[in-house]
């Protein structure tokens, strides 16, 4: 008697305000309990409500169609808990797919809404998982998506079939790769690539702790400082100094000092032997090699001062 009264009250409330049956999504257990108590529609009721929505744009009819299938979304969401995402988020995305299905549902096609909506619910959940499971997308093409959502279960099936002696093997053998490729109609190399990508974990670029060697995170050695402003300015200054600065400093020298510096430091012959030696310059100017060295030292000192003031 009590159960019949409860069902009567629930049905009456659903007719008046169908959304009043659903508690706030904050309490997931209460939400799941509530949607499982919402009465299912008969085929005749479903067809009538769908026509009211299709022909008259009846929002109340749409609400009843959605509410009666919320339990389907909850059921589908449980299939994707292995991806580590909150079930509440999966349900929320699945509900979006359900509403899209209700909007497009045609009762004259001879198919129940539950069958039609299943595709839309899974499509929205799949899209959410692909966007949020990893920071880097792992599946963008149709073949990759097929592998992403089937490879894990197929690997487990192959492992179970292989027996206990294969329990600790994580990678697929070449024969198993071929089996998966044939089953999913993809290339074997795509199977290997997706297996590799799924087996790799995310790595934090920033250090997770501030002490010890553990603080040495990838950001420390992946950073490209070649375009860092200070480095850029230093490079420009160095390039300017090696061209205009050197020329300016050479202009401060007398002809003999300039030639000695050029021969000793700036001249490179085609045979890569460099310029003249101290003794060759000494013979040319009729002085000792020590005198040439002294002139060279004085000239370099003068050039250094010129460069500092340039």
mmCIF file of C-alpha atoms in Angstrom, residues 80-290:
data_model
loop_
_atom_site.group_PDB
_atom_site.id
_atom_site.type_symbol
_atom_site.label_atom_id
_atom_site.label_comp_id
_atom_site.label_asym_id
_atom_site.label_seq_id
_atom_site.Cartn_x
_atom_site.Cartn_y
_atom_site.Cartn_z
ATOM 1 C CA UNK A 80 34.224 4.932 -18.097
ATOM 2 C CA UNK A 81 35.261 5.138 -14.447
ATOM 3 C CA UNK A 82 38.621 3.519 -15.295
ATOM 4 C CA UNK A 83 39.876 6.770 -16.823
ATOM 5 C CA UNK A 84 40.163 8.418 -13.416
ATOM 6 C CA UNK A 85 37.645 11.201 -14.064
ATOM 7 C CA UNK A 86 34.864 12.088 -11.590
ATOM 8 C CA UNK A 87 31.643 10.205 -12.247
ATOM 9 C CA UNK A 88 29.663 13.372 -11.628
ATOM 10 C CA UNK A 89 31.440 15.050 -14.541
ATOM 11 C CA UNK A 90 30.884 12.015 -16.765
ATOM 12 C CA UNK A 91 27.174 12.047 -15.900
ATOM 13 C CA UNK A 92 26.949 15.752 -16.596
ATOM 14 C CA UNK A 93 28.493 15.359 -20.037
ATOM 15 C CA UNK A 94 26.331 12.327 -20.746
ATOM 16 C CA UNK A 95 23.237 14.370 -19.845
ATOM 17 C CA UNK A 96 24.252 16.896 -22.494
ATOM 18 C CA UNK A 97 24.332 14.080 -25.034
ATOM 19 C CA UNK A 98 20.943 12.858 -23.835
ATOM 20 C CA UNK A 99 19.387 16.294 -24.327
ATOM 21 C CA UNK A 100 20.835 16.478 -27.846
ATOM 22 C CA UNK A 101 19.321 13.073 -28.582
ATOM 23 C CA UNK A 102 15.887 14.101 -27.261
ATOM 24 C CA UNK A 103 15.969 17.224 -29.437
ATOM 25 C CA UNK A 104 16.703 15.166 -32.582
ATOM 26 C CA UNK A 105 14.596 12.105 -31.794
ATOM 27 C CA UNK A 106 11.986 11.160 -34.402
ATOM 28 C CA UNK A 107 9.280 8.827 -33.011
ATOM 29 C CA UNK A 108 8.261 7.790 -36.530
ATOM 30 C CA UNK A 109 11.554 5.963 -37.129
ATOM 31 C CA UNK A 110 10.338 2.956 -35.145
ATOM 32 C CA UNK A 111 13.262 3.084 -32.683
ATOM 33 C CA UNK A 112 12.988 3.587 -28.928
ATOM 34 C CA UNK A 113 14.690 6.658 -27.480
ATOM 35 C CA UNK A 114 16.931 4.502 -25.299
ATOM 36 C CA UNK A 115 18.620 3.010 -28.377
ATOM 37 C CA UNK A 116 18.863 6.332 -30.189
ATOM 38 C CA UNK A 117 20.206 8.247 -27.185
ATOM 39 C CA UNK A 118 22.973 5.734 -26.427
ATOM 40 C CA UNK A 119 25.112 7.016 -29.310
ATOM 41 C CA UNK A 120 24.780 10.667 -28.276
ATOM 42 C CA UNK A 121 25.492 9.956 -24.609
ATOM 43 C CA UNK A 122 28.673 8.009 -25.411
ATOM 44 C CA UNK A 123 29.792 10.611 -27.952
ATOM 45 C CA UNK A 124 29.689 13.425 -25.375
ATOM 46 C CA UNK A 125 31.440 11.319 -22.717
ATOM 47 C CA UNK A 126 34.112 10.264 -25.225
ATOM 48 C CA UNK A 127 34.760 13.881 -26.177
ATOM 49 C CA UNK A 128 35.034 14.890 -22.515
ATOM 50 C CA UNK A 129 37.481 12.082 -21.727
ATOM 51 C CA UNK A 130 39.684 12.903 -24.711
ATOM 52 C CA UNK A 131 39.868 16.552 -23.668
ATOM 53 C CA UNK A 132 40.518 15.959 -19.980
ATOM 54 C CA UNK A 133 42.204 12.579 -19.516
ATOM 55 C CA UNK A 134 45.613 13.975 -20.403
ATOM 56 C CA UNK A 135 46.955 17.479 -20.846
ATOM 57 C CA UNK A 136 48.247 16.349 -24.234
ATOM 58 C CA UNK A 137 45.688 14.900 -26.636
ATOM 59 C CA UNK A 138 46.233 11.218 -27.303
ATOM 60 C CA UNK A 139 43.514 10.559 -29.878
ATOM 61 C CA UNK A 140 42.541 12.895 -32.688
ATOM 62 C CA UNK A 141 41.849 10.705 -35.736
ATOM 63 C CA UNK A 142 38.999 8.194 -36.062
ATOM 64 C CA UNK A 143 41.421 5.245 -35.849
ATOM 65 C CA UNK A 144 43.099 6.685 -32.743
ATOM 66 C CA UNK A 145 39.768 7.197 -31.014
ATOM 67 C CA UNK A 146 38.780 3.610 -31.780
ATOM 68 C CA UNK A 147 42.067 2.387 -30.310
ATOM 69 C CA UNK A 148 41.846 4.674 -27.285
ATOM 70 C CA UNK A 149 38.488 3.301 -26.152
ATOM 71 C CA UNK A 150 39.087 -0.366 -27.032
ATOM 72 C CA UNK A 151 42.788 -1.139 -26.631
ATOM 73 C CA UNK A 152 42.794 -1.421 -22.842
ATOM 74 C CA UNK A 153 39.946 -3.932 -22.685
ATOM 75 C CA UNK A 154 41.339 -5.910 -25.617
ATOM 76 C CA UNK A 155 44.764 -6.123 -23.955
ATOM 77 C CA UNK A 156 43.139 -7.434 -20.788
ATOM 78 C CA UNK A 157 41.228 -10.030 -22.812
ATOM 79 C CA UNK A 158 44.391 -11.204 -24.555
ATOM 80 C CA UNK A 159 46.220 -11.397 -21.228
ATOM 81 C CA UNK A 160 43.427 -13.464 -19.658
ATOM 82 C CA UNK A 161 43.467 -15.788 -22.657
ATOM 83 C CA UNK A 162 47.255 -16.201 -22.427
ATOM 84 C CA UNK A 163 47.093 -17.555 -18.864
ATOM 85 C CA UNK A 164 48.854 -16.914 -15.548
ATOM 86 C CA UNK A 165 52.400 -17.098 -16.952
ATOM 87 C CA UNK A 166 51.685 -13.892 -18.941
ATOM 88 C CA UNK A 167 50.142 -11.944 -16.048
ATOM 89 C CA UNK A 168 53.058 -9.572 -15.539
ATOM 90 C CA UNK A 169 53.628 -8.773 -19.223
ATOM 91 C CA UNK A 170 52.313 -5.291 -20.060
ATOM 92 C CA UNK A 171 53.151 -4.912 -23.732
ATOM 93 C CA UNK A 172 51.551 -6.646 -26.674
ATOM 94 C CA UNK A 173 53.462 -9.211 -28.680
ATOM 95 C CA UNK A 174 53.712 -8.748 -32.483
ATOM 96 C CA UNK A 175 51.050 -11.450 -32.963
ATOM 97 C CA UNK A 176 48.721 -9.717 -30.500
ATOM 98 C CA UNK A 177 49.293 -6.394 -32.255
ATOM 99 C CA UNK A 178 48.163 -8.019 -35.505
ATOM 100 C CA UNK A 179 45.070 -9.429 -33.795
ATOM 101 C CA UNK A 180 44.061 -6.012 -32.426
ATOM 102 C CA UNK A 181 44.765 -4.328 -35.777
ATOM 103 C CA UNK A 182 42.560 -6.799 -37.645
ATOM 104 C CA UNK A 183 39.809 -6.615 -35.044
ATOM 105 C CA UNK A 184 39.636 -2.806 -35.103
ATOM 106 C CA UNK A 185 40.522 -2.424 -38.788
ATOM 107 C CA UNK A 186 43.555 -0.206 -38.144
ATOM 108 C CA UNK A 187 47.238 -0.425 -39.012
ATOM 109 C CA UNK A 188 49.553 -2.443 -36.703
ATOM 110 C CA UNK A 189 51.856 0.564 -36.300
ATOM 111 C CA UNK A 190 48.879 2.599 -35.048
ATOM 112 C CA UNK A 191 48.258 -0.049 -32.389
ATOM 113 C CA UNK A 192 51.901 0.114 -31.253
ATOM 114 C CA UNK A 193 51.848 3.924 -31.180
ATOM 115 C CA UNK A 194 48.659 4.115 -29.123
ATOM 116 C CA UNK A 195 49.901 1.449 -26.694
ATOM 117 C CA UNK A 196 53.071 3.484 -26.153
ATOM 118 C CA UNK A 197 51.149 6.715 -25.640
ATOM 119 C CA UNK A 198 48.690 5.163 -23.206
ATOM 120 C CA UNK A 199 51.434 3.521 -21.147
ATOM 121 C CA UNK A 200 53.273 6.810 -20.623
ATOM 122 C CA UNK A 201 52.283 9.013 -17.718
ATOM 123 C CA UNK A 202 52.031 12.779 -17.516
ATOM 124 C CA UNK A 203 55.139 14.534 -16.185
ATOM 125 C CA UNK A 204 54.901 17.784 -14.242
ATOM 126 C CA UNK A 205 57.082 20.504 -15.727
ATOM 127 C CA UNK A 206 57.253 22.429 -12.465
ATOM 128 C CA UNK A 207 58.914 20.955 -9.335
ATOM 129 C CA UNK A 208 56.524 19.347 -6.877
ATOM 130 C CA UNK A 209 58.701 20.130 -3.855
ATOM 131 C CA UNK A 210 61.044 22.950 -2.897
ATOM 132 C CA UNK A 211 63.821 21.006 -1.233
ATOM 133 C CA UNK A 212 66.586 18.673 -2.301
ATOM 134 C CA UNK A 213 67.301 17.238 -5.718
ATOM 135 C CA UNK A 214 63.632 16.434 -6.252
ATOM 136 C CA UNK A 215 63.061 20.088 -7.104
ATOM 137 C CA UNK A 216 65.013 19.593 -10.348
ATOM 138 C CA UNK A 217 62.033 19.275 -12.694
ATOM 139 C CA UNK A 218 61.955 19.114 -16.522
ATOM 140 C CA UNK A 219 61.318 22.863 -16.698
ATOM 141 C CA UNK A 220 64.965 23.316 -15.639
ATOM 142 C CA UNK A 221 66.401 21.618 -18.706
ATOM 143 C CA UNK A 222 63.593 22.040 -21.239
ATOM 144 C CA UNK A 223 63.488 25.806 -21.082
ATOM 145 C CA UNK A 224 64.844 27.599 -24.152
ATOM 146 C CA UNK A 225 66.640 30.737 -22.987
ATOM 147 C CA UNK A 226 67.988 31.660 -26.414
ATOM 148 C CA UNK A 227 65.221 34.250 -26.792
ATOM 149 C CA UNK A 228 65.452 35.508 -23.234
ATOM 150 C CA UNK A 229 65.675 39.349 -23.434
ATOM 151 C CA UNK A 230 69.010 39.607 -21.613
ATOM 152 C CA UNK A 231 70.559 36.963 -23.863
ATOM 153 C CA UNK A 232 69.243 38.717 -26.966
ATOM 154 C CA UNK A 233 70.662 42.076 -25.872
ATOM 155 C CA UNK A 234 74.012 40.494 -25.001
ATOM 156 C CA UNK A 235 74.146 38.828 -28.413
ATOM 157 C CA UNK A 236 73.398 42.054 -30.224
ATOM 158 C CA UNK A 237 76.002 43.909 -28.186
ATOM 159 C CA UNK A 238 78.587 41.209 -28.894
ATOM 160 C CA UNK A 239 77.856 41.271 -32.625
ATOM 161 C CA UNK A 240 78.113 45.053 -32.687
ATOM 162 C CA UNK A 241 81.353 44.986 -30.742
ATOM 163 C CA UNK A 242 82.917 42.378 -33.029
ATOM 164 C CA UNK A 243 82.271 44.519 -36.089
ATOM 165 C CA UNK A 244 81.968 48.253 -35.483
ATOM 166 C CA UNK A 245 83.688 48.143 -32.082
ATOM 167 C CA UNK A 246 86.839 46.429 -33.391
ATOM 168 C CA UNK A 247 87.012 48.789 -36.339
ATOM 169 C CA UNK A 248 86.669 51.775 -34.021
ATOM 170 C CA UNK A 249 89.485 50.479 -31.789
ATOM 171 C CA UNK A 250 91.780 49.805 -34.780
ATOM 172 C CA UNK A 251 91.287 53.375 -35.962
ATOM 173 C CA UNK A 252 92.895 54.573 -32.717
ATOM 174 C CA UNK A 253 96.231 52.861 -33.591
ATOM 175 C CA UNK A 254 99.119 54.058 -35.718
ATOM 176 C CA UNK A 255 99.780 52.205 -38.962
ATOM 177 C CA UNK A 256 102.539 49.952 -37.598
ATOM 178 C CA UNK A 257 100.634 48.969 -34.458
ATOM 179 C CA UNK A 258 97.494 48.350 -36.488
ATOM 180 C CA UNK A 259 99.281 46.088 -38.964
ATOM 181 C CA UNK A 260 100.911 44.091 -36.165
ATOM 182 C CA UNK A 261 97.557 43.535 -34.451
ATOM 183 C CA UNK A 262 95.867 42.586 -37.717
ATOM 184 C CA UNK A 263 98.629 40.145 -38.651
ATOM 185 C CA UNK A 264 98.799 38.588 -35.205
ATOM 186 C CA UNK A 265 95.087 38.451 -34.301
ATOM 187 C CA UNK A 266 92.707 39.259 -37.148
ATOM 188 C CA UNK A 267 94.183 37.831 -40.312
ATOM 189 C CA UNK A 268 93.363 34.324 -41.501
ATOM 190 C CA UNK A 269 94.923 33.042 -44.710
ATOM 191 C CA UNK A 270 93.215 30.625 -47.054
ATOM 192 C CA UNK A 271 95.359 27.790 -45.723
ATOM 193 C CA UNK A 272 94.230 28.608 -42.146
ATOM 194 C CA UNK A 273 97.815 29.257 -41.109
ATOM 195 C CA UNK A 274 97.033 32.699 -39.729
ATOM 196 C CA UNK A 275 99.073 35.895 -40.087
ATOM 197 C CA UNK A 276 102.740 36.644 -39.668
ATOM 198 C CA UNK A 277 104.818 35.541 -36.659
ATOM 199 C CA UNK A 278 106.727 37.840 -34.306
ATOM 200 C CA UNK A 279 110.009 37.004 -36.043
ATOM 201 C CA UNK A 280 108.575 37.663 -39.525
ATOM 202 C CA UNK A 281 107.296 41.076 -38.434
ATOM 203 C CA UNK A 282 110.585 41.827 -36.662
ATOM 204 C CA UNK A 283 112.506 41.075 -39.860
ATOM 205 C CA UNK A 284 110.183 43.323 -41.881
ATOM 206 C CA UNK A 285 110.482 46.320 -39.533
ATOM 207 C CA UNK A 286 114.170 45.727 -38.682
ATOM 208 C CA UNK A 287 113.586 45.371 -34.937
ATOM 209 C CA UNK A 288 113.734 42.497 -32.479
ATOM 210 C CA UNK A 289 110.872 40.073 -31.908
ATOM 211 C CA UNK A 290 110.659 41.345 -28.331
#
